[in-house]
Short mmCIF file of C-alpha atoms and ligand atoms in Angstrom, two decimals:
data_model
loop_
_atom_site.label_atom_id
_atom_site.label_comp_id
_atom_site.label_asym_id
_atom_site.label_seq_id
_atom_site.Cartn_x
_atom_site.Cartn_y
_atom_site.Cartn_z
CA UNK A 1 -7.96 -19.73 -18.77
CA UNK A 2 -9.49 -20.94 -16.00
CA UNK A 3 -13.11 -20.71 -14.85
CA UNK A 4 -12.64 -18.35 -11.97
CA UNK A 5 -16.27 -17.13 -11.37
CA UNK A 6 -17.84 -20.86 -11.25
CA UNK A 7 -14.95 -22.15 -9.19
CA UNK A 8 -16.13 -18.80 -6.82
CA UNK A 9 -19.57 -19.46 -6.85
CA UNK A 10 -19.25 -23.11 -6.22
CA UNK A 11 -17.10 -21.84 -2.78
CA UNK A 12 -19.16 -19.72 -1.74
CA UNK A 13 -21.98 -22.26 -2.15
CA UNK A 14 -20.57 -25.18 -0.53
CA UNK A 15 -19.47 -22.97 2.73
CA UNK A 16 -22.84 -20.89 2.33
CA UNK A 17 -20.45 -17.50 2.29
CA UNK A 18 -22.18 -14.05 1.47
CA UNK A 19 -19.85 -11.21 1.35
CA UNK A 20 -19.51 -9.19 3.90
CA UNK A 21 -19.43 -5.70 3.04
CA UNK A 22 -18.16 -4.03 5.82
CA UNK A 23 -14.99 -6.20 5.36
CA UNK A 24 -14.61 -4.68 1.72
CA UNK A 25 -15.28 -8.07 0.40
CA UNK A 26 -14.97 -8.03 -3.47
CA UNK A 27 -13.72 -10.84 -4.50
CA UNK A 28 -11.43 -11.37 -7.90
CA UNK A 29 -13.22 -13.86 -10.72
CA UNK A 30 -10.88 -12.44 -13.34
CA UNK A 31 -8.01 -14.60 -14.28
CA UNK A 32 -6.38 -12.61 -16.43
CA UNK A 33 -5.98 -9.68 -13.81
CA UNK A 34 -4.63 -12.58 -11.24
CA UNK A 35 -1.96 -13.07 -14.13
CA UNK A 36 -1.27 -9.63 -14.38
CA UNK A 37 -0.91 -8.88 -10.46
CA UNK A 38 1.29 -12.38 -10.09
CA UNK A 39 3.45 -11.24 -13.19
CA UNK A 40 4.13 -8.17 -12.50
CA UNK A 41 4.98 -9.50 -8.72
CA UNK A 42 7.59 -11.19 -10.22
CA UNK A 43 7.35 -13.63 -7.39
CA UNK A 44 10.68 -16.47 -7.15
CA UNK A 45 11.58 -19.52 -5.12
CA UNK A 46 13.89 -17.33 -3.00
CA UNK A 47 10.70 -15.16 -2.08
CA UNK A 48 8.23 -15.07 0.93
CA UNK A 49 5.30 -13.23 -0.18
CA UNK A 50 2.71 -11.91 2.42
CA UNK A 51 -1.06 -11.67 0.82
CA UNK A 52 -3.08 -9.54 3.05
CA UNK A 53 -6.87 -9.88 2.55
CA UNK A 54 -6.78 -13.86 0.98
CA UNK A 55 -10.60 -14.29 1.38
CA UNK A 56 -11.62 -17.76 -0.96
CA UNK A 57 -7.62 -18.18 -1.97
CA UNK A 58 -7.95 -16.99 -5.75
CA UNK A 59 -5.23 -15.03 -5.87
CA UNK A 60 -3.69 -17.21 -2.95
CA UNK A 61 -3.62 -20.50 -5.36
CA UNK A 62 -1.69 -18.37 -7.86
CA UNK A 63 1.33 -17.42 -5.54
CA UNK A 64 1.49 -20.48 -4.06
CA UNK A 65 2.69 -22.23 -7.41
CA UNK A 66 5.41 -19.34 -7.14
CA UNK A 67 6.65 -18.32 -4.33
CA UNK A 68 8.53 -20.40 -1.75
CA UNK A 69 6.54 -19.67 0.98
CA UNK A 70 3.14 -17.64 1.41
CA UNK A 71 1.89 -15.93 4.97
CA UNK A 72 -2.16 -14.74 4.08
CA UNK A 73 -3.61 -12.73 6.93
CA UNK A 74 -7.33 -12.73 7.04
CA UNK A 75 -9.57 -11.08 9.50
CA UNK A 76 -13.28 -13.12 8.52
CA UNK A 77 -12.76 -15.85 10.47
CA UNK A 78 -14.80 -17.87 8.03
CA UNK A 79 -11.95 -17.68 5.10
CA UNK A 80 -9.83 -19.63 7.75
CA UNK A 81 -11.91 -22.53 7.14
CA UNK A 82 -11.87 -22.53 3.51
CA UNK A 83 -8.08 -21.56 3.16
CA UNK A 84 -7.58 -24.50 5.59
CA UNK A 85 -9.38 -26.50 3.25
CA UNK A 86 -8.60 -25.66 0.23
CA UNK A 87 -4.75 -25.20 0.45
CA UNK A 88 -4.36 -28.48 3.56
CA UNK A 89 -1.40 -29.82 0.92
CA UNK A 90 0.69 -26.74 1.14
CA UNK A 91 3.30 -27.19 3.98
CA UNK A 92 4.64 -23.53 2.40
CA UNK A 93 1.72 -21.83 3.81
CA UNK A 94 0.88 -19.79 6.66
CA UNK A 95 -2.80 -18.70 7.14
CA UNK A 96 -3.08 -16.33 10.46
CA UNK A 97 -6.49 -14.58 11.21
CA UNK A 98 -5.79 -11.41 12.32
CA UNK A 99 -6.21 -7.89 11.60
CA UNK A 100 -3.31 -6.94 9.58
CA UNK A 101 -2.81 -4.06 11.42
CA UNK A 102 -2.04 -6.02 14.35
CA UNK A 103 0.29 -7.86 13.13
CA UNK A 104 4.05 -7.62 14.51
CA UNK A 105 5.25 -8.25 10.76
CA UNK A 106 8.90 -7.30 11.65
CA UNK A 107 9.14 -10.23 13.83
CA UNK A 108 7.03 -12.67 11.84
CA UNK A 109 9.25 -11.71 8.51
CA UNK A 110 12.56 -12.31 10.44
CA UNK A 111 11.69 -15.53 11.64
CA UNK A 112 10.33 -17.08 8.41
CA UNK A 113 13.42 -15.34 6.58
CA UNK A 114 15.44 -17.32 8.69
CA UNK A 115 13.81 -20.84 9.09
CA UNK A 116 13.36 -20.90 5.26
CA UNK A 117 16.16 -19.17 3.88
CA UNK A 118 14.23 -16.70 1.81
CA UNK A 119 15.87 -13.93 0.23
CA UNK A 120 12.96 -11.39 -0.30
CA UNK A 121 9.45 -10.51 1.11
CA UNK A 122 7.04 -9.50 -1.45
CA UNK A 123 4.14 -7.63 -0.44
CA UNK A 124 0.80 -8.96 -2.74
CA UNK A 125 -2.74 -8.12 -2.20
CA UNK A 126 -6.23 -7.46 -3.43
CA UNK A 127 -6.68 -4.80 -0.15
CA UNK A 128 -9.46 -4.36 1.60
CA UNK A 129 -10.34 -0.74 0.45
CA UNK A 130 -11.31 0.96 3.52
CA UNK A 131 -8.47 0.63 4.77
CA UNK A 132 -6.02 0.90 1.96
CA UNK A 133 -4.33 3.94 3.38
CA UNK A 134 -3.38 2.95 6.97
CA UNK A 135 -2.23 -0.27 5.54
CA UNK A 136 -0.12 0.70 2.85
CA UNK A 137 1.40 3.97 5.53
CA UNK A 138 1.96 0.80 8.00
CA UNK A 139 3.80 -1.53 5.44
CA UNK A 140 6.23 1.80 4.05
CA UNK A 141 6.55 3.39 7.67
CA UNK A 142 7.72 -0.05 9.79
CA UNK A 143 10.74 -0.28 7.48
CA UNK A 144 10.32 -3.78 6.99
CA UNK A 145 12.97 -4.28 4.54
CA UNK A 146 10.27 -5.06 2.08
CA UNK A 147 11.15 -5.90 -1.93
CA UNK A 148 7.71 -4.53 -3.17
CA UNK A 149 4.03 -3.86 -2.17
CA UNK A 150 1.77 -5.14 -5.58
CA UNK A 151 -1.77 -4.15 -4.45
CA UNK A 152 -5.20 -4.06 -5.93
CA UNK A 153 -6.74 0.03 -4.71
CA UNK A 154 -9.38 2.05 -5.79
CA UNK A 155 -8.55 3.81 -9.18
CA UNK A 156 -8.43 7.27 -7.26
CA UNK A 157 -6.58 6.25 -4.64
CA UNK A 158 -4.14 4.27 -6.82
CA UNK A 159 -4.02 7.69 -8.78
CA UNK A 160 -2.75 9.87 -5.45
CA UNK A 161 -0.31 7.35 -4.50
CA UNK A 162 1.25 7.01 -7.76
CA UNK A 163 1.21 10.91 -8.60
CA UNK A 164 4.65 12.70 -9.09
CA UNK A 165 5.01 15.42 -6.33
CA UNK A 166 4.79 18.75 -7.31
CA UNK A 167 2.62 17.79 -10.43
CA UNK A 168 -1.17 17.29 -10.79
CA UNK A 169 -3.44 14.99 -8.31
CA UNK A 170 -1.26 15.19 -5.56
CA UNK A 171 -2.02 14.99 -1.64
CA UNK A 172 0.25 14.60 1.39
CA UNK A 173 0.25 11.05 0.79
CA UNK A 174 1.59 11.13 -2.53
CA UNK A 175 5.00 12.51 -0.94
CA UNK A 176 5.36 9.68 1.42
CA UNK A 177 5.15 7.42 -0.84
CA UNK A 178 7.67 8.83 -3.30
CA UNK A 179 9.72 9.11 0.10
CA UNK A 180 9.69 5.42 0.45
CA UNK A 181 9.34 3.50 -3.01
CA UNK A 182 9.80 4.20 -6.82
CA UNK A 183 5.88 3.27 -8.32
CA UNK A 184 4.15 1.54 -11.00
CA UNK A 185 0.65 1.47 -12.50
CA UNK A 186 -0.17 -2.19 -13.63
CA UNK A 187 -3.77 -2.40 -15.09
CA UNK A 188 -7.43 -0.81 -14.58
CA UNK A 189 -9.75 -2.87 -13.67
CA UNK A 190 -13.20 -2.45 -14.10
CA UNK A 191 -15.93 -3.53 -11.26
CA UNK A 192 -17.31 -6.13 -13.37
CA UNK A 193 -13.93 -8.22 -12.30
CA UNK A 194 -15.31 -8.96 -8.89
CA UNK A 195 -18.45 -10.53 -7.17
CA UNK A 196 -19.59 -8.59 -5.41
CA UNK A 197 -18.97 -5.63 -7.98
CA UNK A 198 -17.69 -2.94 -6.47
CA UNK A 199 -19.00 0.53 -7.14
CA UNK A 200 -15.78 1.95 -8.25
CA UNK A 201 -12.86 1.01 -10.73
CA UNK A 202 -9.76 -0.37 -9.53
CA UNK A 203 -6.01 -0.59 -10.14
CA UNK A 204 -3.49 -2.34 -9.42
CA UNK A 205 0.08 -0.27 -8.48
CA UNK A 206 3.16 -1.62 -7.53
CA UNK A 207 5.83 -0.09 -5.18
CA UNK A 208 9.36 -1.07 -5.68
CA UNK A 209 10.75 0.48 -1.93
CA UNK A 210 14.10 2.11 -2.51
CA UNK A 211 17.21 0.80 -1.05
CA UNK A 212 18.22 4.77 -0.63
CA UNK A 213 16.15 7.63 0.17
CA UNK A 214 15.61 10.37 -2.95
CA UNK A 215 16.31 13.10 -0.45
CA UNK A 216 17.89 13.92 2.55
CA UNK A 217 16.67 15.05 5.75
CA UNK A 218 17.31 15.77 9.12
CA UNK A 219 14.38 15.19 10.80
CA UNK A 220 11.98 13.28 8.77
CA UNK A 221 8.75 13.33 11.25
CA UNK A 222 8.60 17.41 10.94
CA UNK A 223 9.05 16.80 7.45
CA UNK A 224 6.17 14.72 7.12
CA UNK A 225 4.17 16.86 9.42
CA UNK A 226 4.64 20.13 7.76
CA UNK A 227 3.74 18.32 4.78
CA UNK A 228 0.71 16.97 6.22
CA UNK A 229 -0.48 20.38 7.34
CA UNK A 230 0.60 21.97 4.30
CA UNK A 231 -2.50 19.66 2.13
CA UNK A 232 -4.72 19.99 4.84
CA UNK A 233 -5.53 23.73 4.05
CA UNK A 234 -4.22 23.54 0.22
CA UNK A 235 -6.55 26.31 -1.23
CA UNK A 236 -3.85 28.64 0.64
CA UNK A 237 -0.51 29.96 0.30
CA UNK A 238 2.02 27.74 1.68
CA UNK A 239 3.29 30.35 3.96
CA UNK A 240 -0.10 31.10 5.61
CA UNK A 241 -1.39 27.60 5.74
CA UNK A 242 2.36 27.20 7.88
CA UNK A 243 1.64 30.35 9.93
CA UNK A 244 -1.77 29.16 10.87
CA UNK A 245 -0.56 25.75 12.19
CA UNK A 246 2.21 27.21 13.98
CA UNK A 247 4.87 25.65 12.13
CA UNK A 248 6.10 29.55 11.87
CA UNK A 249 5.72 32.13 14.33
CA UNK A 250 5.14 34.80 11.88
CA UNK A 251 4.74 35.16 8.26
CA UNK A 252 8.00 37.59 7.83
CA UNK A 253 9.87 33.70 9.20
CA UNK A 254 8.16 31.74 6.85
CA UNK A 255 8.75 34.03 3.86
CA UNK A 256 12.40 34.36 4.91
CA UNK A 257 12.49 31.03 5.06
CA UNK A 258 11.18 30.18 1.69
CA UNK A 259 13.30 33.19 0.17
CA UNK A 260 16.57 31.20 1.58
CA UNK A 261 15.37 28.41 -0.37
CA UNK A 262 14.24 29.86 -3.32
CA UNK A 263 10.55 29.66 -3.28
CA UNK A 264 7.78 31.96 -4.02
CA UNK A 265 5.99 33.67 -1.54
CA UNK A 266 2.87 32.90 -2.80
CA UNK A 267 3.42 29.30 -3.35
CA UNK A 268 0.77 26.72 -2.79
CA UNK A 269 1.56 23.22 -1.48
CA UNK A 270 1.25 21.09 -4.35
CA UNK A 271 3.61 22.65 -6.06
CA UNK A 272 6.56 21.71 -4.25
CA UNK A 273 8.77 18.85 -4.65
CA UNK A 274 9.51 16.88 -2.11
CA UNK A 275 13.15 18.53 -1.78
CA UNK A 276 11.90 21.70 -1.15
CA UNK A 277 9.79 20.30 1.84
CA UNK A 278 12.75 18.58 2.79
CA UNK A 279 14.49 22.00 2.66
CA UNK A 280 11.69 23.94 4.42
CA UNK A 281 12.30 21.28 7.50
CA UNK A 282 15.99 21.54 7.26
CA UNK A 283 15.86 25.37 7.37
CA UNK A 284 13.71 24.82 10.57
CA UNK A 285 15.70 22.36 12.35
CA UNK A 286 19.01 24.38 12.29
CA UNK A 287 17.25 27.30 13.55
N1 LIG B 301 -7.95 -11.81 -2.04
C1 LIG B 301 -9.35 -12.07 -2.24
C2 LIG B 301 -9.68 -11.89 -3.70
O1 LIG B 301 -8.91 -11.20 -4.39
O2 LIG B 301 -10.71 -12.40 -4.15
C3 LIG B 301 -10.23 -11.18 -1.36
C4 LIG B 301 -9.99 -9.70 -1.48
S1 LIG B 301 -11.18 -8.71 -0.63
C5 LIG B 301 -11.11 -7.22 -1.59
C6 LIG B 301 -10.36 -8.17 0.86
C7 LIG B 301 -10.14 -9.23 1.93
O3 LIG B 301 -9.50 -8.62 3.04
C8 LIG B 301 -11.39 -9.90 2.47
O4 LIG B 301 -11.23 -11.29 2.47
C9 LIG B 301 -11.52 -9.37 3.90
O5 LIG B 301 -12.13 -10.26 4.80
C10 LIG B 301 -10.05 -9.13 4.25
N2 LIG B 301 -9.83 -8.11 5.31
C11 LIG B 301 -10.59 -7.03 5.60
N3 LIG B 301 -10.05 -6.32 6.60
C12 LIG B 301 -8.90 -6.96 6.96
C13 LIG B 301 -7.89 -6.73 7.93
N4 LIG B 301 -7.96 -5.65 8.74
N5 LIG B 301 -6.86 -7.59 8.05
C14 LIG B 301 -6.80 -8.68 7.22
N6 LIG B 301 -7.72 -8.96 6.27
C15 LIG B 301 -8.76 -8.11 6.13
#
């Protein structure tokens, strides 16, 4: 096993790096974990993997020996230096600063795809968590024709994501997800894997996106929405948290509705599947 947190220290050092917080910089000194995330990535030579977040290159060192080509996007301008650096023998890597956000990823994948003649694109990162949630919504919701997302989260955000709907520790987002990808959990890790340590515990989840969706539905945005409004007043009854937000005119609609579909009147959002909020939209968009 290699020396992870000297070879860190000894970075930092030479390019006289201090974390920057506000970027969520935490970066990995345990090499077992990087094992465990590249394993379970099950990364090949067919594969283009995109690392969002690279920072030093720890993990980035580790897919490079895999994959046949890597694309890291890294918003600290002062990683681009070091990656540069440290990785200037790679031709099979890409280092863009940018926010990933900003990225057009549909075009970037398509192009590589095609100059390299790489099979699948393979999501891998140790995210940045304050923004874990717009960037894993952005990866699912651009239907990228992605293979899988492997990411390092928060343990209570990895938790929510990985939930089953209409069992415990749901939230809206746990319904997208199932929408778009089968999940995983892969390992806890605990803060003392990072330097900086974090203040919180980590996991790492993967999402394997599905080739079909597990439902059907007619108009996916209300679904979403109803669902979103649905967990933003949880503590009440489905039907008036619906009334309230004007998804129904009246409660007499909404409990009709729910009555054609077999639900309680008095049910609260997180019990539902996501079928029967796939059934509450359909309901709505044939009336
Ligand atoms: N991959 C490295 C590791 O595991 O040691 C660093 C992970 S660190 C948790 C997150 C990285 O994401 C940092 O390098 C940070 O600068 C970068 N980052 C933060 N916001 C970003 C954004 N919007 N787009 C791209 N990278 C970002």
């Amino acid at each position: 096993m290699e020396n992870i947190l000297q070879e860190t220290i000894s970075i930092m050092k030479k390019y006289n790096i201090k974390a920057n917080k506000a970027l969520g910089q935490n970066f990995l000194i345990n090499a077992n974990v990087i094992e465990n995330i590249v394993e379970s990535s099950n990364i090949k030579r067919e594969d283009l993997v995109i690392e969002i977040g690279p920072g030093l290159g720890t993990l980035t060192k580790y897919l490079l020996e895999k994959a046949g080509r890597v694309i890291c996007v890294e918003l600290d301008k002062r990683m681009i230096e070091i990656l540069k650096d440290r990785f200037k023998n790679f031709d099979k890597l890409e280092i863009l600063n940018q926010d990933i956000l900003e990225v057009n990823l549909n075009e970037l994948i398509n192009k590589e795809k095609e100059k390299y003649n790489l099979q699948n694109v393979k999501v891998v990162a140790n995210l940045p968590y304050y923004i874990t949630t717009p960037i894993i919504m952005m990866l699912l919701e651009q239907e990228l024709n992605l293979d899988s997302i492997t990411v390092m989260i928060q343990k209570e955000v990895a938790d929510r994501l990985i939930a089953i709907p209409g069992k415990k520790n749901t939230g809206a987002i746990t319904y997208t997800i199932y929408y778009y990808a089968e999940t995983e959990e892969i390992l806890e890790v605990p803060n003392s894997s990072f330097i900086p340590a974090p203040e919180v515990t980590s996991k790492v989840i993967k999402l394997k996106l599905r080739k079909e969706k597990p439902i059907q539905v007619k108009n996916e945005e209300l679904m979403f929405k109803i669902i979103k409004l649905a967990f933003s007043q949880r503590r009440k009854t489905l039907v008036n948290s619906l009334v309230n937000s004007k998804i129904f005119s009246s409660k007499e609609e909404a409990e009709k509705i729910l009555k054609e579909i077999k639900l309680d009147k008095n049910i609260r959002a997180e019990k539902l599947s996501l079928q029967d909020f796939a059934s509450i939209a359909n309901c709505i968009s044939k009336s």
